[in-house]
mmCIF file of C-alpha atoms and ligand atoms in Angstrom:
data_model
loop_
_atom_site.group_PDB
_atom_site.id
_atom_site.type_symbol
_atom_site.label_atom_id
_atom_site.label_comp_id
_atom_site.label_asym_id
_atom_site.label_seq_id
_atom_site.Cartn_x
_atom_site.Cartn_y
_atom_site.Cartn_z
ATOM 1 C CA MET A 15 107.624 -23.549 27.430
ATOM 2 C CA ASP A 16 109.585 -24.355 31.280
ATOM 3 C CA ASP A 17 109.058 -27.701 32.275
ATOM 4 C CA ARG A 18 109.572 -27.519 35.985
ATOM 5 C CA TYR A 19 105.876 -29.343 36.549
ATOM 6 C CA ILE A 20 106.205 -32.107 33.681
ATOM 7 C CA ASP A 21 104.528 -35.354 36.017
ATOM 8 C CA THR A 22 103.203 -33.284 39.536
ATOM 9 C CA THR A 23 100.457 -33.174 40.249
ATOM 10 C CA VAL A 24 99.625 -29.576 41.964
ATOM 11 C CA LEU A 25 96.234 -28.790 44.006
ATOM 12 C CA VAL A 26 95.128 -24.531 43.684
ATOM 13 C CA THR A 27 92.753 -23.842 46.104
ATOM 14 C CA GLY A 28 90.715 -20.642 45.099
ATOM 15 C CA ALA A 29 92.173 -21.310 41.104
ATOM 16 C CA ALA A 30 88.685 -19.608 39.868
ATOM 17 C CA SER A 31 90.128 -15.887 39.708
ATOM 18 C CA GLY A 32 92.799 -13.725 40.181
ATOM 19 C CA ILE A 33 96.467 -15.310 41.741
ATOM 20 C CA GLY A 34 95.304 -18.547 41.913
ATOM 21 C CA ARG A 35 93.898 -18.690 38.313
ATOM 22 C CA ALA A 36 96.480 -17.242 37.077
ATOM 23 C CA ILE A 37 98.825 -20.258 39.099
ATOM 24 C CA ALA A 38 96.923 -22.698 37.806
ATOM 25 C CA PHE A 39 97.622 -21.932 33.837
ATOM 26 C CA ALA A 40 101.295 -21.223 34.498
ATOM 27 C CA ALA A 41 101.523 -24.524 36.139
ATOM 28 C CA ALA A 42 99.588 -26.078 32.690
ATOM 29 C CA ARG A 43 101.973 -24.534 30.711
ATOM 30 C CA GLU A 44 104.641 -26.282 32.527
ATOM 31 C CA GLY A 45 103.237 -29.788 32.131
ATOM 32 C CA ALA A 46 101.186 -30.062 35.833
ATOM 33 C CA ARG A 47 98.153 -32.120 36.377
ATOM 34 C CA LEU A 48 95.973 -30.372 38.142
ATOM 35 C CA ILE A 49 93.650 -30.076 41.408
ATOM 36 C CA LEU A 50 91.517 -26.729 41.302
ATOM 37 C CA GLY A 51 88.658 -26.109 44.186
ATOM 38 C CA ASP A 52 86.780 -22.492 44.754
ATOM 39 C CA ILE A 53 83.201 -21.339 45.989
ATOM 40 C CA THR A 54 82.621 -19.847 42.645
ATOM 41 C CA VAL A 55 81.473 -22.515 40.683
ATOM 42 C CA ASP A 56 80.806 -21.583 37.020
ATOM 43 C CA ARG A 57 83.843 -19.221 36.798
ATOM 44 C CA LEU A 58 86.084 -22.509 38.242
ATOM 45 C CA ALA A 59 84.074 -24.622 35.652
ATOM 46 C CA ASP A 60 85.415 -21.937 32.676
ATOM 47 C CA ALA A 61 88.574 -22.222 34.118
ATOM 48 C CA ALA A 62 88.656 -26.289 34.392
ATOM 49 C CA GLU A 63 87.365 -25.777 30.755
ATOM 50 C CA GLU A 64 90.007 -23.957 28.827
ATOM 51 C CA LEU A 65 93.154 -26.067 30.802
ATOM 52 C CA ARG A 66 91.671 -28.782 29.647
ATOM 53 C CA ALA A 67 91.246 -27.393 26.022
ATOM 54 C CA ARG A 68 94.647 -26.683 25.994
ATOM 55 C CA GLY A 69 95.473 -30.222 26.787
ATOM 56 C CA ALA A 70 95.963 -30.245 30.761
ATOM 57 C CA GLN A 71 94.493 -33.010 32.916
ATOM 58 C CA VAL A 72 91.948 -31.525 35.540
ATOM 59 C CA VAL A 73 89.327 -32.141 37.952
ATOM 60 C CA HIS A 74 88.072 -29.945 39.634
ATOM 61 C CA ALA A 75 85.385 -29.635 42.526
ATOM 62 C CA ARG A 76 83.763 -26.540 44.434
ATOM 63 C CA CYS A 77 85.983 -26.675 47.600
ATOM 64 C CA ASP A 78 84.958 -24.438 50.180
ATOM 65 C CA ILE A 79 88.072 -23.827 52.309
ATOM 66 C CA THR A 80 85.913 -22.993 55.504
ATOM 67 C CA SER A 81 84.795 -27.343 54.933
ATOM 68 C CA THR A 82 87.381 -29.735 55.733
ATOM 69 C CA ALA A 83 85.044 -32.378 54.002
ATOM 70 C CA ASP A 84 85.045 -30.023 51.177
ATOM 71 C CA LEU A 85 89.072 -30.261 51.475
ATOM 72 C CA GLU A 86 89.516 -33.907 51.582
ATOM 73 C CA SER A 87 87.029 -34.699 49.320
ATOM 74 C CA LEU A 88 88.587 -32.293 46.548
ATOM 75 C CA VAL A 89 92.362 -33.753 47.282
ATOM 76 C CA GLN A 90 91.327 -36.933 47.939
ATOM 77 C CA ARG A 91 89.003 -37.480 43.998
ATOM 78 C CA GLY A 92 92.213 -35.728 42.292
ATOM 79 C CA SER A 93 94.914 -37.643 43.771
ATOM 80 C CA HIS A 94 92.985 -41.038 43.096
ATOM 81 C CA GLU A 95 92.199 -39.395 39.603
ATOM 82 C CA LEU A 96 95.509 -37.474 39.154
ATOM 83 C CA GLY A 97 97.971 -38.754 41.695
ATOM 84 C CA PRO A 98 99.126 -37.634 45.189
ATOM 85 C CA VAL A 99 99.214 -33.968 45.562
ATOM 86 C CA ASP A 100 103.094 -33.088 45.483
ATOM 87 C CA VAL A 101 102.629 -28.904 44.937
ATOM 88 C CA ALA A 102 99.786 -27.485 47.498
ATOM 89 C CA PHE A 103 99.465 -23.681 46.309
ATOM 90 C CA ALA A 104 96.806 -23.165 49.703
ATOM 91 C CA ASN A 105 95.536 -19.711 48.044
ATOM 92 C CA ALA A 106 92.390 -18.724 48.460
ATOM 93 C CA GLY A 107 91.453 -15.755 50.621
ATOM 94 C CA VAL A 108 89.480 -12.888 51.104
ATOM 95 C CA LEU A 109 89.922 -9.048 52.064
ATOM 96 C CA GLY A 110 87.122 -8.539 54.085
ATOM 97 C CA SER A 111 85.302 -5.157 55.307
ATOM 98 C CA PRO A 112 87.779 -2.353 56.011
ATOM 99 C CA GLY A 113 87.286 -0.313 58.945
ATOM 100 C CA ASP A 114 88.464 0.824 62.192
ATOM 101 C CA VAL A 115 89.900 -1.777 65.174
ATOM 102 C CA TRP A 116 87.853 -0.325 67.772
ATOM 103 C CA SER A 117 84.209 -0.153 65.189
ATOM 104 C CA TYR A 118 85.177 -3.662 63.123
ATOM 105 C CA SER A 119 82.072 -6.087 62.746
ATOM 106 C CA GLU A 120 83.051 -8.909 65.176
ATOM 107 C CA ASP A 121 81.871 -11.680 62.564
ATOM 108 C CA GLU A 122 83.573 -10.051 60.141
ATOM 109 C CA PHE A 123 86.800 -10.856 61.704
ATOM 110 C CA THR A 124 85.907 -14.337 62.860
ATOM 111 C CA ARG A 125 84.741 -14.506 59.095
ATOM 112 C CA ILE A 126 87.781 -13.420 57.430
ATOM 113 C CA LEU A 127 89.709 -15.773 60.131
ATOM 114 C CA ASP A 128 88.163 -19.244 59.657
ATOM 115 C CA ILE A 129 88.793 -18.069 55.605
ATOM 116 C CA ASN A 130 92.166 -17.112 55.681
ATOM 117 C CA VAL A 131 93.872 -18.165 59.059
ATOM 118 C CA THR A 132 91.873 -21.616 59.488
ATOM 119 C CA GLY A 133 91.159 -21.984 56.059
ATOM 120 C CA THR A 134 94.828 -22.515 54.708
ATOM 121 C CA TRP A 135 96.121 -24.772 57.588
ATOM 122 C CA ARG A 136 92.937 -26.575 57.027
ATOM 123 C CA THR A 137 94.301 -27.141 53.182
ATOM 124 C CA VAL A 138 97.828 -28.066 54.777
ATOM 125 C CA ARG A 139 96.706 -30.462 56.472
ATOM 126 C CA ALA A 140 95.065 -31.862 53.957
ATOM 127 C CA VAL A 141 97.650 -32.855 51.952
ATOM 128 C CA LEU A 142 100.245 -32.812 54.214
ATOM 129 C CA PRO A 143 99.875 -36.765 55.425
ATOM 130 C CA ALA A 144 99.976 -38.746 51.753
ATOM 131 C CA MET A 145 103.202 -35.454 51.777
ATOM 132 C CA ILE A 146 104.704 -37.244 54.782
ATOM 133 C CA GLU A 147 103.931 -40.309 53.752
ATOM 134 C CA ARG A 148 106.184 -40.175 50.601
ATOM 135 C CA ARG A 149 108.367 -37.930 52.063
ATOM 136 C CA ARG A 150 108.098 -35.483 48.919
ATOM 137 C CA GLY A 151 106.094 -32.481 48.837
ATOM 138 C CA ILE A 152 106.007 -28.644 48.712
ATOM 139 C CA ILE A 153 103.429 -26.030 50.019
ATOM 140 C CA VAL A 154 102.947 -22.566 48.685
ATOM 141 C CA ALA A 155 100.907 -20.658 51.612
ATOM 142 C CA THR A 156 99.203 -16.678 49.872
ATOM 143 C CA ALA A 157 99.905 -14.776 52.254
ATOM 144 C CA SER A 158 100.590 -10.853 51.698
ATOM 145 C CA ALA A 159 102.753 -8.246 52.018
ATOM 146 C CA ALA A 160 100.229 -7.368 54.700
ATOM 147 C CA GLY A 161 101.635 -10.888 56.903
ATOM 148 C CA LEU A 162 104.771 -8.377 57.174
ATOM 149 C CA ILE A 163 103.346 -4.626 57.214
ATOM 150 C CA GLY A 164 100.669 -3.104 59.042
ATOM 151 C CA PRO A 165 98.598 -0.589 57.244
ATOM 152 C CA ALA A 166 95.306 0.500 59.216
ATOM 153 C CA GLY A 167 92.186 -0.103 57.917
ATOM 154 C CA LEU A 168 92.094 -3.485 57.216
ATOM 155 C CA PRO A 169 92.588 -5.127 60.950
ATOM 156 C CA ALA A 170 91.455 -8.988 60.354
ATOM 157 C CA TYR A 171 93.120 -9.234 57.024
ATOM 158 C CA VAL A 172 96.215 -7.854 58.154
ATOM 159 C CA ALA A 173 96.139 -9.967 61.501
ATOM 160 C CA SER A 174 94.795 -12.778 59.253
ATOM 161 C CA LYS A 175 97.680 -12.488 57.041
ATOM 162 C CA HIS A 176 100.438 -12.226 59.594
ATOM 163 C CA ALA A 177 98.820 -14.947 61.432
ATOM 164 C CA VAL A 178 99.305 -17.130 58.358
ATOM 165 C CA VAL A 179 103.436 -15.923 57.542
ATOM 166 C CA GLY A 180 103.327 -17.638 61.516
ATOM 167 C CA LEU A 181 102.014 -20.749 60.402
ATOM 168 C CA VAL A 182 104.017 -20.898 57.433
ATOM 169 C CA LYS A 183 106.743 -21.147 59.466
ATOM 170 C CA SER A 184 105.781 -23.210 62.109
ATOM 171 C CA THR A 185 104.744 -25.664 59.151
ATOM 172 C CA ALA A 186 108.082 -25.630 57.902
ATOM 173 C CA MET A 187 110.133 -26.243 61.249
ATOM 174 C CA ASN A 188 107.767 -28.933 61.842
ATOM 175 C CA VAL A 189 108.017 -30.902 58.607
ATOM 176 C CA ALA A 190 111.561 -29.861 57.033
ATOM 177 C CA ALA A 191 112.340 -33.450 58.366
ATOM 178 C CA HIS A 192 110.261 -35.146 56.309
ATOM 179 C CA GLY A 193 111.320 -33.920 52.720
ATOM 180 C CA ILE A 194 108.861 -30.431 52.679
ATOM 181 C CA ARG A 195 108.812 -27.366 52.068
ATOM 182 C CA VAL A 196 106.303 -24.610 52.849
ATOM 183 C CA ASN A 197 106.798 -21.392 52.120
ATOM 184 C CA ALA A 198 104.704 -18.134 51.980
ATOM 185 C CA LEU A 199 103.917 -15.905 48.328
ATOM 186 C CA CYS A 200 103.564 -11.518 49.577
ATOM 187 C CA PRO A 201 102.296 -9.339 47.142
ATOM 188 C CA HIS A 202 101.220 -6.400 47.855
ATOM 189 C CA MET A 203 99.054 -4.816 45.368
ATOM 190 C CA VAL A 204 97.792 -7.495 42.386
ATOM 191 C CA ASP A 205 95.735 -6.343 39.284
ATOM 192 C CA THR A 206 92.749 -8.712 39.982
ATOM 193 C CA PRO A 207 88.943 -8.621 40.681
ATOM 194 C CA MET A 208 90.429 -8.182 44.698
ATOM 195 C CA LEU A 209 91.911 -4.778 43.996
ATOM 196 C CA ASP A 210 88.746 -4.385 41.760
ATOM 197 C CA LYS A 211 86.427 -4.700 44.483
ATOM 198 C CA VAL A 212 88.037 -1.955 46.587
ATOM 199 C CA SER A 213 89.253 0.190 43.944
ATOM 200 C CA HIS A 214 85.559 0.972 43.473
ATOM 201 C CA GLU A 215 85.297 1.278 47.304
ATOM 202 C CA ILE A 216 88.451 3.568 47.917
ATOM 203 C CA PRO A 217 87.974 6.248 44.713
ATOM 204 C CA GLY A 218 91.881 6.851 43.653
ATOM 205 C CA LEU A 219 93.110 3.986 45.398
ATOM 206 C CA ARG A 220 94.341 2.608 42.724
ATOM 207 C CA GLU A 221 96.257 5.420 41.377
ATOM 208 C CA SER A 222 97.833 5.957 44.629
ATOM 209 C CA LEU A 223 99.139 2.638 44.598
ATOM 210 C CA ASP A 224 101.011 2.871 41.155
ATOM 211 C CA GLN A 225 102.309 5.764 42.537
ATOM 212 C CA GLN A 226 103.477 4.447 45.927
ATOM 213 C CA THR A 227 105.219 1.210 44.648
ATOM 214 C CA PRO A 228 108.385 1.872 43.965
ATOM 215 C CA LEU A 229 108.407 0.078 40.421
ATOM 216 C CA GLY A 230 105.820 2.511 40.205
ATOM 217 C CA ARG A 231 102.883 0.464 39.060
ATOM 218 C CA VAL A 232 100.744 -3.016 40.661
ATOM 219 C CA ALA A 233 101.765 -6.222 39.981
ATOM 220 C CA THR A 234 99.879 -8.690 37.409
ATOM 221 C CA SER A 235 98.696 -11.529 38.644
ATOM 222 C CA GLU A 236 100.894 -13.551 35.901
ATOM 223 C CA GLU A 237 103.965 -12.428 37.424
ATOM 224 C CA VAL A 238 102.907 -13.155 40.858
ATOM 225 C CA ALA A 239 101.736 -16.504 39.839
ATOM 226 C CA ARG A 240 105.974 -16.478 38.263
ATOM 227 C CA SER A 241 107.104 -15.971 41.547
ATOM 228 C CA ALA A 242 104.658 -18.405 43.276
ATOM 229 C CA LEU A 243 105.651 -21.322 40.817
ATOM 230 C CA TRP A 244 109.320 -20.424 41.357
ATOM 231 C CA LEU A 245 108.157 -21.189 45.432
ATOM 232 C CA GLY A 246 106.449 -24.740 44.409
ATOM 233 C CA SER A 247 109.560 -26.003 41.882
ATOM 234 C CA ASP A 248 112.846 -27.464 42.600
ATOM 235 C CA GLU A 249 114.355 -24.714 41.707
ATOM 236 C CA SER A 250 113.778 -23.274 45.450
ATOM 237 C CA SER A 251 115.227 -26.484 46.729
ATOM 238 C CA PHE A 252 116.826 -24.638 50.152
ATOM 239 C CA VAL A 253 114.128 -22.457 50.502
ATOM 240 C CA THR A 254 111.851 -23.199 53.214
ATOM 241 C CA GLY A 255 110.029 -21.037 56.092
ATOM 242 C CA HIS A 256 110.481 -17.833 53.583
ATOM 243 C CA ALA A 257 107.529 -14.920 53.418
ATOM 244 C CA LEU A 258 109.003 -13.748 49.987
ATOM 245 C CA LEU A 259 107.254 -10.389 49.224
ATOM 246 C CA VAL A 260 106.525 -9.640 45.975
ATOM 247 C CA ASP A 261 105.978 -5.911 46.019
ATOM 248 C CA GLY A 262 107.311 -3.607 43.464
ATOM 249 C CA GLY A 263 109.540 -2.396 46.345
ATOM 250 C CA LEU A 264 107.273 -1.214 48.332
ATOM 251 C CA VAL A 265 108.212 -2.805 51.987
ATOM 252 C CA ALA A 266 111.592 -1.772 51.347
ATOM 253 C CA GLN A 267 110.932 1.758 51.420
HETATM 254 P P1 LIG B 9 90.361 -12.818 43.403
HETATM 255 O O1 LIG B 9 89.053 -12.318 44.278
HETATM 256 O O2 LIG B 9 90.281 -12.816 42.744
HETATM 257 O O3 LIG B 9 90.285 -14.582 43.909
HETATM 258 C C1 LIG B 9 90.141 -15.591 44.902
HETATM 259 C C2 LIG B 9 89.633 -16.708 44.981
HETATM 260 O O4 LIG B 9 89.213 -17.085 45.893
HETATM 261 C C3 LIG B 9 87.805 -16.523 44.403
HETATM 262 O O5 LIG B 9 87.976 -16.979 42.886
HETATM 263 C C4 LIG B 9 87.013 -16.532 45.148
HETATM 264 O O6 LIG B 9 85.818 -17.179 45.195
HETATM 265 C C5 LIG B 9 88.133 -17.947 45.916
HETATM 266 N N1 LIG B 9 87.317 -17.852 47.078
HETATM 267 C C6 LIG B 9 87.317 -17.335 48.299
HETATM 268 N N2 LIG B 9 86.696 -17.538 49.360
HETATM 269 C C7 LIG B 9 87.070 -19.022 49.717
HETATM 270 C C8 LIG B 9 86.265 -20.273 50.390
HETATM 271 N N3 LIG B 9 86.049 -20.190 51.374
HETATM 272 N N4 LIG B 9 87.426 -21.118 50.124
HETATM 273 C C9 LIG B 9 87.708 -21.519 48.910
HETATM 274 N N5 LIG B 9 87.738 -20.629 47.446
HETATM 275 C C10 LIG B 9 87.455 -19.323 48.035
HETATM 276 O O7 LIG B 9 91.519 -12.760 44.761
HETATM 277 P P2 LIG B 9 93.237 -12.834 44.436
HETATM 278 O O8 LIG B 9 93.334 -11.405 44.277
HETATM 279 O O9 LIG B 9 93.315 -13.673 43.486
HETATM 280 O O10 LIG B 9 93.632 -13.228 46.066
HETATM 281 C C11 LIG B 9 94.162 -14.433 46.027
HETATM 282 C C12 LIG B 9 94.970 -14.755 47.321
HETATM 283 O O11 LIG B 9 96.077 -13.547 46.967
HETATM 284 C C13 LIG B 9 94.017 -14.269 48.609
HETATM 285 O O12 LIG B 9 94.632 -14.866 49.567
HETATM 286 C C14 LIG B 9 94.681 -12.360 48.860
HETATM 287 O O13 LIG B 9 94.514 -12.205 50.236
HETATM 288 C C15 LIG B 9 96.104 -12.741 48.023
HETATM 289 N N6 LIG B 9 96.606 -11.494 48.003
HETATM 290 C C16 LIG B 9 96.213 -10.784 46.707
HETATM 291 C C17 LIG B 9 96.500 -9.708 46.723
HETATM 292 C C18 LIG B 9 95.786 -8.897 45.563
HETATM 293 O O14 LIG B 9 96.269 -7.648 45.944
HETATM 294 N N7 LIG B 9 95.493 -8.624 44.573
HETATM 295 C C19 LIG B 9 97.845 -8.904 47.661
HETATM 296 C C20 LIG B 9 97.913 -9.808 47.989
HETATM 297 C C21 LIG B 9 97.684 -11.127 48.202
#
């Protein structure tokens, strides 16, 4: 077992499922204390219970990233019980409905941006003051390959993930002098409940994604978590303002 996260307090949003859950379990294996938030409380409680059974110290609570109060309360409680946040994985996000740009629902567009962009900013804002005070901290925001390329059919999602990459770069420049690093994780397609949901809506999607990817398959959430943990560790000590593709070579084609 690596021990890069011993004596480290880690925040994960969207920790009940998929990539966030995999990050929480991988960080726990490396010794992290965990502050976990999600809106899906039953699955979050299950994950927290399993992590505690494996010996991890965990604080978990319902935390909707569209709510500043939820985020502040989770960070405050978690920091009080486990110590200030050393590494924050601002991971929660939603795909939203597919659609064309010209007929997309304004309510849906606004909803996706509020969760994916403003929610990521709210998460960053909730952890930065203490990080700045301690001159220590690492933030990893889950963007997407869709933050760097613009496939048709998911206009709000693509716009939101480009905005997350922009937010990461701007924040990284803002806090570099305070000793804090900020990076974006950019997976393409990952085998999570999010992908299961779209695969049901679009027959044949899963197979075509496997074929389009040079490595011949979509990613597992565990391998995406390993890249996230690298960004969140001192092994990436000279990397900041970066958008790390974890895409099996898709964007390089
Ligand atoms: P997922 O649906 O399995 O998990 C997302 C989690 O976020 C869920 O537990 C959900 O309850 C939670 N969540 C949703 N809205 C929330 C909110 N307002 N506040 C707090 N929690 C909320 O999805 P995933 O695939 O693990 O996605 C995690 C991140 O990875 C997202 O930001 C997503 O955009 C990004 N991503 C996913 C893929 C993929 O193919 N799965 C690819 C690239 C990027």
